[in-house]
mmCIF file of C-alpha atoms and ligand atoms in Angstrom:
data_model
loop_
_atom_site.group_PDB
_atom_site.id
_atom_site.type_symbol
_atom_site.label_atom_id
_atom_site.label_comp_id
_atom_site.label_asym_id
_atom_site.label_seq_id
_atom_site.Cartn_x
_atom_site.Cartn_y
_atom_site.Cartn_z
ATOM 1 C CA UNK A 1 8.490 -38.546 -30.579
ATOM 2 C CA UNK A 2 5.266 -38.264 -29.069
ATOM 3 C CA UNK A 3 3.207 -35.360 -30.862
ATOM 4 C CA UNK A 4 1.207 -32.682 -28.210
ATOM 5 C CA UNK A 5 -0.615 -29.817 -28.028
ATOM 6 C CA UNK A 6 -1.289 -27.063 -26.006
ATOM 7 C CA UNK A 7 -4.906 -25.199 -25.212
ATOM 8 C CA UNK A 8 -5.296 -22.207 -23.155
ATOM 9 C CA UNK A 9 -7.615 -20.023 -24.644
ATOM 10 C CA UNK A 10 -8.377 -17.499 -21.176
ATOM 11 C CA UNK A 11 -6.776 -14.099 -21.855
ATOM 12 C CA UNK A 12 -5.037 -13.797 -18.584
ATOM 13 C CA UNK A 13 -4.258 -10.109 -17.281
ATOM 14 C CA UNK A 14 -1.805 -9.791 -14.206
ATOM 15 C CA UNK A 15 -0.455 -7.156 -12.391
ATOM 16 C CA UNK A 16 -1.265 -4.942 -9.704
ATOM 17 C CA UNK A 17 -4.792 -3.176 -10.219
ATOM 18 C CA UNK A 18 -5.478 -4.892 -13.345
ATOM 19 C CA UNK A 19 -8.981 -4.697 -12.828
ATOM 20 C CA UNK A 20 -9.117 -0.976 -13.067
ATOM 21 C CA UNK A 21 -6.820 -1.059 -15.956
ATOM 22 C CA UNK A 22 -8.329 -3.677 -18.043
ATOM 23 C CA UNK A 23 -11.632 -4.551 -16.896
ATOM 24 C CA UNK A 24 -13.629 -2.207 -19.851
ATOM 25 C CA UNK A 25 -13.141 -5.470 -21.808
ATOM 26 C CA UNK A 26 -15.936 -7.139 -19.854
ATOM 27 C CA UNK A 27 -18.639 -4.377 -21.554
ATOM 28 C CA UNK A 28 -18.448 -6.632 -24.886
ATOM 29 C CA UNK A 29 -20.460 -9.006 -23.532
ATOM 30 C CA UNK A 30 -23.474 -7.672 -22.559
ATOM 31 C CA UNK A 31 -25.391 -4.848 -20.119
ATOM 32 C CA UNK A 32 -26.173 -7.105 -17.214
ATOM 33 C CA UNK A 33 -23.657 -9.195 -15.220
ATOM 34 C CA UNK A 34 -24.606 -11.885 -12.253
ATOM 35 C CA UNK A 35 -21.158 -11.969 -9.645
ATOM 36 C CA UNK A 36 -20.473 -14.908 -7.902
ATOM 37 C CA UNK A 37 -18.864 -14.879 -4.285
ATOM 38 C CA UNK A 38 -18.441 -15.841 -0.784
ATOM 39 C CA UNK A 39 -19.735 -14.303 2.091
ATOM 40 C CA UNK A 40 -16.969 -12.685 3.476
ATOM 41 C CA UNK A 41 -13.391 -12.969 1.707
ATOM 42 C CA UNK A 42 -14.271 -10.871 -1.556
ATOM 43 C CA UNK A 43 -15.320 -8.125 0.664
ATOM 44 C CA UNK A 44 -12.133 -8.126 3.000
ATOM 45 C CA UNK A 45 -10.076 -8.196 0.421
ATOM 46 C CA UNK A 46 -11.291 -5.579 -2.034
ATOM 47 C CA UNK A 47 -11.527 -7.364 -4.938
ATOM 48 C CA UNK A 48 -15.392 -7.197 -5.045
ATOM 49 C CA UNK A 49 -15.116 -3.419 -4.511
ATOM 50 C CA UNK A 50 -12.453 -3.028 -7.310
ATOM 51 C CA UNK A 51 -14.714 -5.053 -9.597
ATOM 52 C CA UNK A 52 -17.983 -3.000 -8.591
ATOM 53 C CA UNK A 53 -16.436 0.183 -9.338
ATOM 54 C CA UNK A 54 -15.633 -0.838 -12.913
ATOM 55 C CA UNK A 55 -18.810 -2.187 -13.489
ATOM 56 C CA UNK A 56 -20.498 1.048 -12.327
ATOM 57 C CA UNK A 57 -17.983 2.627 -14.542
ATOM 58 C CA UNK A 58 -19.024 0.776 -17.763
ATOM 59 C CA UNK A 59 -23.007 0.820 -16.712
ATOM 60 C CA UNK A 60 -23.412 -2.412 -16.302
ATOM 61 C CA UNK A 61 -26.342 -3.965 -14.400
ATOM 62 C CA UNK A 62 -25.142 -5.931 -11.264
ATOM 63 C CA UNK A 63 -26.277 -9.202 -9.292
ATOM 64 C CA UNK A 64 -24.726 -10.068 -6.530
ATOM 65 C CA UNK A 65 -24.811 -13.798 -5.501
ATOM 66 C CA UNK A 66 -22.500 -14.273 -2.469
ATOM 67 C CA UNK A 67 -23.934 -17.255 -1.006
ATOM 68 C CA UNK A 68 -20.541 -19.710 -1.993
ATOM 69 C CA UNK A 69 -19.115 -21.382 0.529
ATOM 70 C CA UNK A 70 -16.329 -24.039 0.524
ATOM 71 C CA UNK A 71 -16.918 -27.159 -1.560
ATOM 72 C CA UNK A 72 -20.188 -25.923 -3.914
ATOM 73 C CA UNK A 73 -22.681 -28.520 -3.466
ATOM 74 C CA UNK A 74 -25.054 -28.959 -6.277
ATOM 75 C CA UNK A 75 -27.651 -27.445 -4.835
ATOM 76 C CA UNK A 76 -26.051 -24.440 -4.298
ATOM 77 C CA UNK A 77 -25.349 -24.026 -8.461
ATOM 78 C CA UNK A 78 -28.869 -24.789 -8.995
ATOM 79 C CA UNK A 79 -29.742 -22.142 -6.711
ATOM 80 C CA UNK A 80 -27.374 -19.508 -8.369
ATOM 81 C CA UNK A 81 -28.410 -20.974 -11.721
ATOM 82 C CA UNK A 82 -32.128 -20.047 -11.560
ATOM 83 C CA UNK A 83 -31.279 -16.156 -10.049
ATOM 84 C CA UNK A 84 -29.417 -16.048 -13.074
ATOM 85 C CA UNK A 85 -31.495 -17.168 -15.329
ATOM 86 C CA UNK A 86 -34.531 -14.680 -13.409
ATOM 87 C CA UNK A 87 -32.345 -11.505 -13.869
ATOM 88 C CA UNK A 88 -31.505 -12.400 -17.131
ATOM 89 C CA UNK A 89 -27.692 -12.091 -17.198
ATOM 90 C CA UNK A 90 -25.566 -11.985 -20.119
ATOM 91 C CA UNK A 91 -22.188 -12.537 -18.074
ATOM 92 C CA UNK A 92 -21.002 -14.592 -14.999
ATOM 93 C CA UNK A 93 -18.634 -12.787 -12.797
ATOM 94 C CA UNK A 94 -16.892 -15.191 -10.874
ATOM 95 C CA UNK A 95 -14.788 -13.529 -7.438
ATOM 96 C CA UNK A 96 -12.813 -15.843 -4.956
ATOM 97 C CA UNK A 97 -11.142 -19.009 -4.776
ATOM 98 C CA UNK A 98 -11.947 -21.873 -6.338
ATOM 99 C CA UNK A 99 -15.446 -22.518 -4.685
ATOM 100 C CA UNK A 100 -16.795 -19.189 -6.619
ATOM 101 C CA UNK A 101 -14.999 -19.787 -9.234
ATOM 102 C CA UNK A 102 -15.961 -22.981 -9.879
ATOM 103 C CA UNK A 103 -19.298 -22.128 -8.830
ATOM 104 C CA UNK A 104 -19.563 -19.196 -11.670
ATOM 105 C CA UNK A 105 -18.632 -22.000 -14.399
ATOM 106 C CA UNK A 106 -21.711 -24.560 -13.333
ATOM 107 C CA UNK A 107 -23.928 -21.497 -13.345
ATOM 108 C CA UNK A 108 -22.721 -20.255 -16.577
ATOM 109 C CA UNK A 109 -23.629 -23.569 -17.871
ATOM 110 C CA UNK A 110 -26.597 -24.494 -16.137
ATOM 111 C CA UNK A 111 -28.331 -20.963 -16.492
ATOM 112 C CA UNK A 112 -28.998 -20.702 -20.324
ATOM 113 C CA UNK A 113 -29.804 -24.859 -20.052
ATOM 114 C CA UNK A 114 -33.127 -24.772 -17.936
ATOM 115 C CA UNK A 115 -33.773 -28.273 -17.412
ATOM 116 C CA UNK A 116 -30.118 -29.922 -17.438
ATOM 117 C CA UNK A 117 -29.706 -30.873 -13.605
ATOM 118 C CA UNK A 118 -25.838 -30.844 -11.827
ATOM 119 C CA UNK A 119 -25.101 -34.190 -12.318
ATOM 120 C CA UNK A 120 -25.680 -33.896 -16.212
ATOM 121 C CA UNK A 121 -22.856 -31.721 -16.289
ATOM 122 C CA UNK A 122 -20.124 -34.403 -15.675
ATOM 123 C CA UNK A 123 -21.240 -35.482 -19.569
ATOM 124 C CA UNK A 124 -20.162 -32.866 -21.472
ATOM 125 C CA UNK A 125 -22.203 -33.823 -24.586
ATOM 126 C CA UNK A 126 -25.171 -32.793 -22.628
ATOM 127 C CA UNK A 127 -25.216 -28.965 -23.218
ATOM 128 C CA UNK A 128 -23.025 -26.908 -25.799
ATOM 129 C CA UNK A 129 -23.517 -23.730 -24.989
ATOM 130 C CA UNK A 130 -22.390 -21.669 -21.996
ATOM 131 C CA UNK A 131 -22.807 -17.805 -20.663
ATOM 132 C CA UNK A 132 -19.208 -16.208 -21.014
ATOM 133 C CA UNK A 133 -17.447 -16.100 -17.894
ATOM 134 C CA UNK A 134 -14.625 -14.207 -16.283
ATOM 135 C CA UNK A 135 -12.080 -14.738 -13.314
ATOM 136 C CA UNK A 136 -10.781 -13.043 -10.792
ATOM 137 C CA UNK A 137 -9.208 -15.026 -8.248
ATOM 138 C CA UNK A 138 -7.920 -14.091 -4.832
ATOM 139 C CA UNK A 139 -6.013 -16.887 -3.174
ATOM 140 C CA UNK A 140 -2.682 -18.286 -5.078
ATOM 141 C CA UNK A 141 -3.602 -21.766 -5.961
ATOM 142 C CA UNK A 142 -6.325 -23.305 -7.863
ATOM 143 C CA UNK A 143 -5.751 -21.499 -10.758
ATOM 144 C CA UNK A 144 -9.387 -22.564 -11.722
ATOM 145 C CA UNK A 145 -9.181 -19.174 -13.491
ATOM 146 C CA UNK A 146 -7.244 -21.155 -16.430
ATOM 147 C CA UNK A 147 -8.804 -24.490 -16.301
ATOM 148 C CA UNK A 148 -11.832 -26.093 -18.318
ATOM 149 C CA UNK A 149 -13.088 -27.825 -14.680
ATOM 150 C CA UNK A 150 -14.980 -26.930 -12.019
ATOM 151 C CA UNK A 151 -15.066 -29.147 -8.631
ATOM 152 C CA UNK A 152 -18.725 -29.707 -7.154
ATOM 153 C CA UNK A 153 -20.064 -31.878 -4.143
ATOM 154 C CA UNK A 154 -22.869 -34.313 -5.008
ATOM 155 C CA UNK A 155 -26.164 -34.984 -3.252
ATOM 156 C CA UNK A 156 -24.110 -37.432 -1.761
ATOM 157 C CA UNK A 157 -21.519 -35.439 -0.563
ATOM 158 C CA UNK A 158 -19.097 -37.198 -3.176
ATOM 159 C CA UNK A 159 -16.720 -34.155 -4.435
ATOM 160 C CA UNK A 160 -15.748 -34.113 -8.267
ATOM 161 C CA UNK A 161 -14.363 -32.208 -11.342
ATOM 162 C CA UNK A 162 -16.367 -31.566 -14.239
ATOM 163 C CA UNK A 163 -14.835 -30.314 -17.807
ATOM 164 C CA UNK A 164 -15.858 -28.927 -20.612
ATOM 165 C CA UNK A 165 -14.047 -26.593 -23.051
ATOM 166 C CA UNK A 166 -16.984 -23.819 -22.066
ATOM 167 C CA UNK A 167 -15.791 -23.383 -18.704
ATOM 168 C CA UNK A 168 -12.273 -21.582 -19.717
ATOM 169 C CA UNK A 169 -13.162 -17.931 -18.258
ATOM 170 C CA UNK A 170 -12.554 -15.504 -21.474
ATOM 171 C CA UNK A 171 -10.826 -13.390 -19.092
ATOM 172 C CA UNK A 172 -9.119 -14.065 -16.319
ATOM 173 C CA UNK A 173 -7.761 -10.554 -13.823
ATOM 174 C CA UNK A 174 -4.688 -11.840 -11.762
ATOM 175 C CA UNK A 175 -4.174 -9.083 -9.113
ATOM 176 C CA UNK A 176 -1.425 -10.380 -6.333
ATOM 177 C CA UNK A 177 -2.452 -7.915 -3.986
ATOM 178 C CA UNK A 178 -6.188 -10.095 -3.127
ATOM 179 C CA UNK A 179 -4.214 -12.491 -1.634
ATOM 180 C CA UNK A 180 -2.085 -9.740 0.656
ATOM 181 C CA UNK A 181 -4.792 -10.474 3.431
ATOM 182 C CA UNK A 182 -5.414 -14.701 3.266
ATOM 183 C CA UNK A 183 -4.418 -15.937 6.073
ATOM 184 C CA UNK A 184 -1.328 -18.566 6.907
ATOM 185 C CA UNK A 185 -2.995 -21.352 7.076
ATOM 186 C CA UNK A 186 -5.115 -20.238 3.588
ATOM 187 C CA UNK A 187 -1.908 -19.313 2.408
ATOM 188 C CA UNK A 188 -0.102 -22.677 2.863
ATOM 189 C CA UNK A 189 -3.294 -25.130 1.635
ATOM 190 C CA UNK A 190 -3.411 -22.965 -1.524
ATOM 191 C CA UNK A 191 0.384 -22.882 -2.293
ATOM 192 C CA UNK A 192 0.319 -26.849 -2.044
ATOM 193 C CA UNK A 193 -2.747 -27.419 -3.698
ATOM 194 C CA UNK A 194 -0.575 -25.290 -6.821
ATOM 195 C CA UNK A 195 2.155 -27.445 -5.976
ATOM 196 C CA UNK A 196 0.202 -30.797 -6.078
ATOM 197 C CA UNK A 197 -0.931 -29.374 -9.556
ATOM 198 C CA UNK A 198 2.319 -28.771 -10.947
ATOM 199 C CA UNK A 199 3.920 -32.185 -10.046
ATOM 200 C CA UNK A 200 0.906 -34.029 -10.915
ATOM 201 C CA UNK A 201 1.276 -32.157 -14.139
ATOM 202 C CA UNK A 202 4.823 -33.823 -14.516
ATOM 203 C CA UNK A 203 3.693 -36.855 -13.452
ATOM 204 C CA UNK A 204 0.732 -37.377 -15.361
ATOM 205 C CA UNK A 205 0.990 -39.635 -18.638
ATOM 206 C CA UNK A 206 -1.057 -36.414 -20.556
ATOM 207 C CA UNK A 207 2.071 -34.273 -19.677
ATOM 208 C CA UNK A 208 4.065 -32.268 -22.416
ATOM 209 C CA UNK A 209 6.799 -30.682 -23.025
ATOM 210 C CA UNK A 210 5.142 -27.065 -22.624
ATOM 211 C CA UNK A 211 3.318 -28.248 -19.479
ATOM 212 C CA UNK A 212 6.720 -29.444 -17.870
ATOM 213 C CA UNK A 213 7.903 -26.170 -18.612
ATOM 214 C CA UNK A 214 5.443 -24.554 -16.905
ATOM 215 C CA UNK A 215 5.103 -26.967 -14.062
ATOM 216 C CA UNK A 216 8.671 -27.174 -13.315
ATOM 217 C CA UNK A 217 8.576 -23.122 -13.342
ATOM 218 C CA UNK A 218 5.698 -23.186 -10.847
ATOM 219 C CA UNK A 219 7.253 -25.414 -8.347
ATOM 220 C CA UNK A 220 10.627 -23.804 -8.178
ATOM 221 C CA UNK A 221 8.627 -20.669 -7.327
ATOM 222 C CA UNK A 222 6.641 -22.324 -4.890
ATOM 223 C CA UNK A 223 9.684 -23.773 -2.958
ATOM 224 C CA UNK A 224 11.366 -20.725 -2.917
ATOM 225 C CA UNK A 225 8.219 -17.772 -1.918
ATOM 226 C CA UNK A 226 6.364 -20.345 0.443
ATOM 227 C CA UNK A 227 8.492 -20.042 2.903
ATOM 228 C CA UNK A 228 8.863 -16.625 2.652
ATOM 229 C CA UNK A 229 5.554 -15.435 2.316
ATOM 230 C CA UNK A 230 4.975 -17.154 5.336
ATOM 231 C CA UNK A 231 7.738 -15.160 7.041
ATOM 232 C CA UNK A 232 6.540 -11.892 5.440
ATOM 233 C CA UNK A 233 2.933 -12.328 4.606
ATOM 234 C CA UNK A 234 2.483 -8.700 3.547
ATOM 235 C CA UNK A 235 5.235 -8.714 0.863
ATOM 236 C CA UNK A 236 3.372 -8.288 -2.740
ATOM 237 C CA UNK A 237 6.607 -9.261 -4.880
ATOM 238 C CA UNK A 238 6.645 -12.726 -2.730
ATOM 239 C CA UNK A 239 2.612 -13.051 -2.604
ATOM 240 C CA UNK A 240 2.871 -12.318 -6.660
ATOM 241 C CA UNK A 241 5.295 -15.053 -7.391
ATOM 242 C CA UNK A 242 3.213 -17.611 -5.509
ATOM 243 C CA UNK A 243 0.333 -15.706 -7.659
ATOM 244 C CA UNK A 244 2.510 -16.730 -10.769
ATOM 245 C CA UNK A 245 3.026 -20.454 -9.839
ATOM 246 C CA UNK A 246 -0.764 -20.845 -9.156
ATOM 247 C CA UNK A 247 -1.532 -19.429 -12.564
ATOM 248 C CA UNK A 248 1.350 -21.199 -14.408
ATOM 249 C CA UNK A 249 0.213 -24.678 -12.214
ATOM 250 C CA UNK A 250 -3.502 -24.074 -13.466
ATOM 251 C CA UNK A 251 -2.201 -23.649 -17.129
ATOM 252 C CA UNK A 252 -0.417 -26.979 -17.043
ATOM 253 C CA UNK A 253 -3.120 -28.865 -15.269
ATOM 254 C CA UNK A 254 -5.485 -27.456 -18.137
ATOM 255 C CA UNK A 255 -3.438 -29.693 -20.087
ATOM 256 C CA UNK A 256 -2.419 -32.850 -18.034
ATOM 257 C CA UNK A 257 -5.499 -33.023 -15.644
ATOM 258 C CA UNK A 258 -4.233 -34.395 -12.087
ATOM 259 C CA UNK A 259 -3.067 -37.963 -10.695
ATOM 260 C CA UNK A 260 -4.294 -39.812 -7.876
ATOM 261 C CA UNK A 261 -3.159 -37.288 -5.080
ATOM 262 C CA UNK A 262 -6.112 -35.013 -6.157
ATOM 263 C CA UNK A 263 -8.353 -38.614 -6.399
ATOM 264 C CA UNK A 264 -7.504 -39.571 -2.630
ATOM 265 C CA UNK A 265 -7.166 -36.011 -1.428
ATOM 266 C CA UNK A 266 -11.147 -35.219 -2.379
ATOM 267 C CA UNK A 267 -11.825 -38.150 0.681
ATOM 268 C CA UNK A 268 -9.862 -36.090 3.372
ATOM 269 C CA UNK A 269 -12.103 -33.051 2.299
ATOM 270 C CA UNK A 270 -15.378 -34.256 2.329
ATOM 271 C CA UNK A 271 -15.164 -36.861 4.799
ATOM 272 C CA UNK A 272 -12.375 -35.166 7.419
ATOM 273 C CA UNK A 273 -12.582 -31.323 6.308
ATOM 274 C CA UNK A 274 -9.380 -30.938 5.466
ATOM 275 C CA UNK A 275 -8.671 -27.930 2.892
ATOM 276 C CA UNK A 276 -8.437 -28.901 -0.650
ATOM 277 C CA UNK A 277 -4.478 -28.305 -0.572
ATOM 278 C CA UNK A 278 -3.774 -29.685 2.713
ATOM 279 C CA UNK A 279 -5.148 -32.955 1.888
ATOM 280 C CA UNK A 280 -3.135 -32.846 -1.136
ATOM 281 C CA UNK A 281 0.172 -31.971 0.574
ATOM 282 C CA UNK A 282 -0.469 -34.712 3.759
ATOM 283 C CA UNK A 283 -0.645 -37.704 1.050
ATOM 284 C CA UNK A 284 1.658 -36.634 -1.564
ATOM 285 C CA UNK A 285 5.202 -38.134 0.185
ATOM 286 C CA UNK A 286 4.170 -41.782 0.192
ATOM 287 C CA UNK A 287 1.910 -41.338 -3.111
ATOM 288 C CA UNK A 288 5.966 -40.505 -4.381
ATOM 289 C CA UNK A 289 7.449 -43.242 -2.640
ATOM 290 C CA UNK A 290 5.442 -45.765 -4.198
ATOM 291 C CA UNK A 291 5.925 -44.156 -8.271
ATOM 292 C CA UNK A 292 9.589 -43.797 -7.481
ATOM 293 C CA UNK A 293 9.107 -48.001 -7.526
ATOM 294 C CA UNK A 294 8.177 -48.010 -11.066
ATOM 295 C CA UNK A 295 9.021 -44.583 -12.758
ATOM 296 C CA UNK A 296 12.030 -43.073 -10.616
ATOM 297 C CA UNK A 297 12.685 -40.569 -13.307
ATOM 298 C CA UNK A 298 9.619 -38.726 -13.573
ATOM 299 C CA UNK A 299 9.789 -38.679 -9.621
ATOM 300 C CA UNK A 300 13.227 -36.601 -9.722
ATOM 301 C CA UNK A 301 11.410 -34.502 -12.414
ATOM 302 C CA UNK A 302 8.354 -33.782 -10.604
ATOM 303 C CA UNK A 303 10.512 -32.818 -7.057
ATOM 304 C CA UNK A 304 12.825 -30.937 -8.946
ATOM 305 C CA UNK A 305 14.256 -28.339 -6.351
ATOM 306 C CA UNK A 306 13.110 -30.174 -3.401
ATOM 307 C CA UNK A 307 15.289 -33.479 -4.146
ATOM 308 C CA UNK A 308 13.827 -36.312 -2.407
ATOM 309 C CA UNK A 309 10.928 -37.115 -0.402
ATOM 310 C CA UNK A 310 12.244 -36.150 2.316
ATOM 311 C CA UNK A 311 13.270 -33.382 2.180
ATOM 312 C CA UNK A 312 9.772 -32.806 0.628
ATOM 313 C CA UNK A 313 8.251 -33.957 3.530
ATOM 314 C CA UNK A 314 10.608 -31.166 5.812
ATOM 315 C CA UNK A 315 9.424 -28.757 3.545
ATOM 316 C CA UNK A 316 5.892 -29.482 4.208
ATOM 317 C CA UNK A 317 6.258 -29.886 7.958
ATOM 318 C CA UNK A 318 7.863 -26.257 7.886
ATOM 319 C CA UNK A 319 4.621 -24.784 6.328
ATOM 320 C CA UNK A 320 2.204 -26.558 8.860
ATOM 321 C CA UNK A 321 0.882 -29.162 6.412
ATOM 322 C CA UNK A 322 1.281 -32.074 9.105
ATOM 323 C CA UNK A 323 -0.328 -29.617 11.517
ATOM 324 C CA UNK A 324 -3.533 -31.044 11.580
ATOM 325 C CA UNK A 325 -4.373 -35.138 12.984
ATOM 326 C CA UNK A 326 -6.226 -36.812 11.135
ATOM 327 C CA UNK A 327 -7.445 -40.073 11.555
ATOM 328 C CA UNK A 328 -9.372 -42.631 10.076
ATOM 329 C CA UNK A 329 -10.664 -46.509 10.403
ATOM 330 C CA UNK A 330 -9.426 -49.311 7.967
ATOM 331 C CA UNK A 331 -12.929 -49.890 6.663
ATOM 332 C CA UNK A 332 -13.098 -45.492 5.803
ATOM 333 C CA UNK A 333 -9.906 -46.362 3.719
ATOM 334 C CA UNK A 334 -10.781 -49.478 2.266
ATOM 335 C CA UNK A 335 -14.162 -47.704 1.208
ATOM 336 C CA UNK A 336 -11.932 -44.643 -0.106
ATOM 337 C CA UNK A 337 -9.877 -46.828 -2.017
ATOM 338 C CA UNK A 338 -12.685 -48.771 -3.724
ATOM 339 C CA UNK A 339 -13.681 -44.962 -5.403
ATOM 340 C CA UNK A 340 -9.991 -43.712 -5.819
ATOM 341 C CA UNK A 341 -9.622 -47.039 -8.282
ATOM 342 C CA UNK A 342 -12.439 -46.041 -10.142
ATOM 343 C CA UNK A 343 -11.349 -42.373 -11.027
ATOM 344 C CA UNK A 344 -9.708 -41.860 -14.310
ATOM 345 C CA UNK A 345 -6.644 -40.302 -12.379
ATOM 346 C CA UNK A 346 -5.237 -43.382 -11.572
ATOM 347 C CA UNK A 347 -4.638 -44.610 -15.526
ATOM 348 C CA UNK A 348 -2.603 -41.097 -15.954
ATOM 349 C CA UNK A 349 -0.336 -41.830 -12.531
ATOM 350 C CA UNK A 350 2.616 -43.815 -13.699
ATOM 351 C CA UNK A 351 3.051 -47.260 -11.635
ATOM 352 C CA UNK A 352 0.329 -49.637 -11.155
ATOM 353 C CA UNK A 353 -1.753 -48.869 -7.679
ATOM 354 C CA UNK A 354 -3.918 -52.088 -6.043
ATOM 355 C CA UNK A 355 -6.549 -51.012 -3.887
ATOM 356 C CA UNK A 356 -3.853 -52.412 -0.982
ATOM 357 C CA UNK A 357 -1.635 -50.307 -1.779
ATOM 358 C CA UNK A 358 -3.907 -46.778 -1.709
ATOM 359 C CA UNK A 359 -4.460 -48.182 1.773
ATOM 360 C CA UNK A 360 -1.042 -48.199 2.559
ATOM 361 C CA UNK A 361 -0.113 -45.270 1.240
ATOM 362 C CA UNK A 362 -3.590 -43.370 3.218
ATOM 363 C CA UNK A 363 -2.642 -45.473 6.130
ATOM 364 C CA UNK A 364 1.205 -43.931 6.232
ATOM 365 C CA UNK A 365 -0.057 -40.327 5.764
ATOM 366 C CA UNK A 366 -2.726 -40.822 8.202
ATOM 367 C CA UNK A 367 -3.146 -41.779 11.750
ATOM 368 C CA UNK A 368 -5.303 -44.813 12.026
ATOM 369 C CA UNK A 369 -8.525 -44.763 13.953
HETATM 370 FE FE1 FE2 B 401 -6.441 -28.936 -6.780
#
């Protein structure tokens, strides 16, 4: 038997208004807090007014940075970083999907280590100590509120995950009803992205019993409320169980890290602008097809209420996943391919994967160019 363990250490508080309710917790570590968000989203969806109100409530200084936008780029943390550092905060507040979330975990980082750069972040033996940071997400799917990792874009516009145990949130305020107003197409990238996280999770050599658990949970949930939410966008019970699966996928991923759908699915973002989850979701039938080859078991496992492939794929097609075109030349995927074989996801993806067969498999999900 092969020995595990499990480690989660975010307090995570969910419910409806959970904020308001549990928030005073926040006060114990320090006066002066630096919120990180987007432009637009926090505001629409009241989250940065529920979190404003409680910080009036316990007197806390406030700085707002709401310059995030999708896919942080380094320069953007490095810009947060140093308003950080100038108003001397003692927390970082991050409010949004994963960009600010992500974002508020380089800055935490980066702020109380003046001259480490963006890039020294990926070794985590560079810094060892961190601002505390808390999460309140408001889309259903990156659950970067429970996860050591934070996703940034290079100089070179290369997007990738950094961890490091300082970049669990010590609180994490789950409140279903931020998501009540994301859109369907938001709504759908999100759900799969949770859904890529949870399969990888059973997929991925690092998984555990616990994390199946978990994972298996999460993607029940998400093939039953996907669909609905999508038919009833405004129903909190159905937007709180896709709220669930996000947290529960985020939890296991903590654990198992992803597979090679995340490693190829970072290429359709950066290079073809596809949404995190979307990318995910239009590569993850053939990535399937080709483990079933060499670990069918783990395949059944990681489909779980969905079956086959197939019916996978119907699944997807229902929520608008193969609703955008994408194409791209054989030397973009040979080029993506070279980097995907490089990236430590493909030692945890059962089966062995030659750079012609990440072609194939981008080349079958894709249109070609
Ligand atoms: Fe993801």
């Amino acid at each position: 038997m092969r020995e595990w363990s499990f480690y989660m250490p975010t307090k995570v508080h969910f419910g409806e208004r959970v904020l308001k309710r549990e928030a005073g917790v926040i006060a114990v570590y320090g006066k002066n807090a630096f919120v990180v968000t987007g432009k637009s989203s926090s505001k629409r969806n009241s989250s940065l007014d529920d979190l404003l109100d409680i910080l009036k409530e316990l007197d806390l200084k406030v700085h707002i940075f709401d310059e995030v936008e999708e896919n942080p780029t380094f320069s953007l943390v490095e810009n947060a970083a140093e308003e950080c550092r100038r108003v001397g905060a003692d927390v970082v507040i991050g409010v949004g999907g994963g960009s600010p979330l992500d974002t508020a975990k380089a800055v935490a980082i980066l702020a109380v280590n003046e001259s480490l750069k963006p890039e020294e972040l990926y070794d985590s033996s560079n810094y060892s100590h961190a601002l505390p940071i808390i999460a309140v997400p408001t889309t259903a799917g990156t659950g970067s509120e429970v996860t050591q990792y934070s996703v940034l874009t290079s100089h070179e516009g290369r997007k990738g995950g950094f961890a490091s145990p300082l970049n669990f949130p010590k609180h994490a305020f789950v409140d279903p009803r931020y998501t009540l107003t994301m859109p369907h197409e938001l709504t759908t990238a999100t759900a799969v992205d949770a859904l890529s996280h949870a399969m990888e999770g059973i997929l991925s050599s690092h998984s555990t019993p616990l994390s199946d658990t978990l994972a298996q949970k999460a993607v029940e949930l998400i093939h039953e409320y996907l669909p609905r939410t999508l038919d009833e966008s405004d129903n909190l019970e159905f937007r709180s169980k896709l709220m669930l699966a996000s947290t529960l996928a985020g939890m296991v991923i903590a654990q198992t890290s992803t597979t090679v759908i995340h490693a190829m699915g970072y290429h359709l973002t950066t290079f073809k602008g596809l949404k995190h989850g979307t990318a995910n979701g239009l590569i993850m039938v053939e990535t399937l097809k080709h483990i079933r080859k060499f670990a069918p078991e783990v395949v059944e496992k990681a489909l779980g209420p969905f079956e086959s492939e197939e019916k996978l794929g119907e699944f997807l097609e229902r929520v608008g996943i193969y609703g955008t075109d994408v194409t791209a030349t054989e030397k973009e995927l040979a080029s993506w391919a070279d980097v995907v074989l490089k990236a430590s996801h493909v030692k945890r993806t059962p089966g062995i994967f030659t750079k012609n067969d990440i072609i194939t498999i981008y080349a079958r999900s894709l249109k070609q160019g």
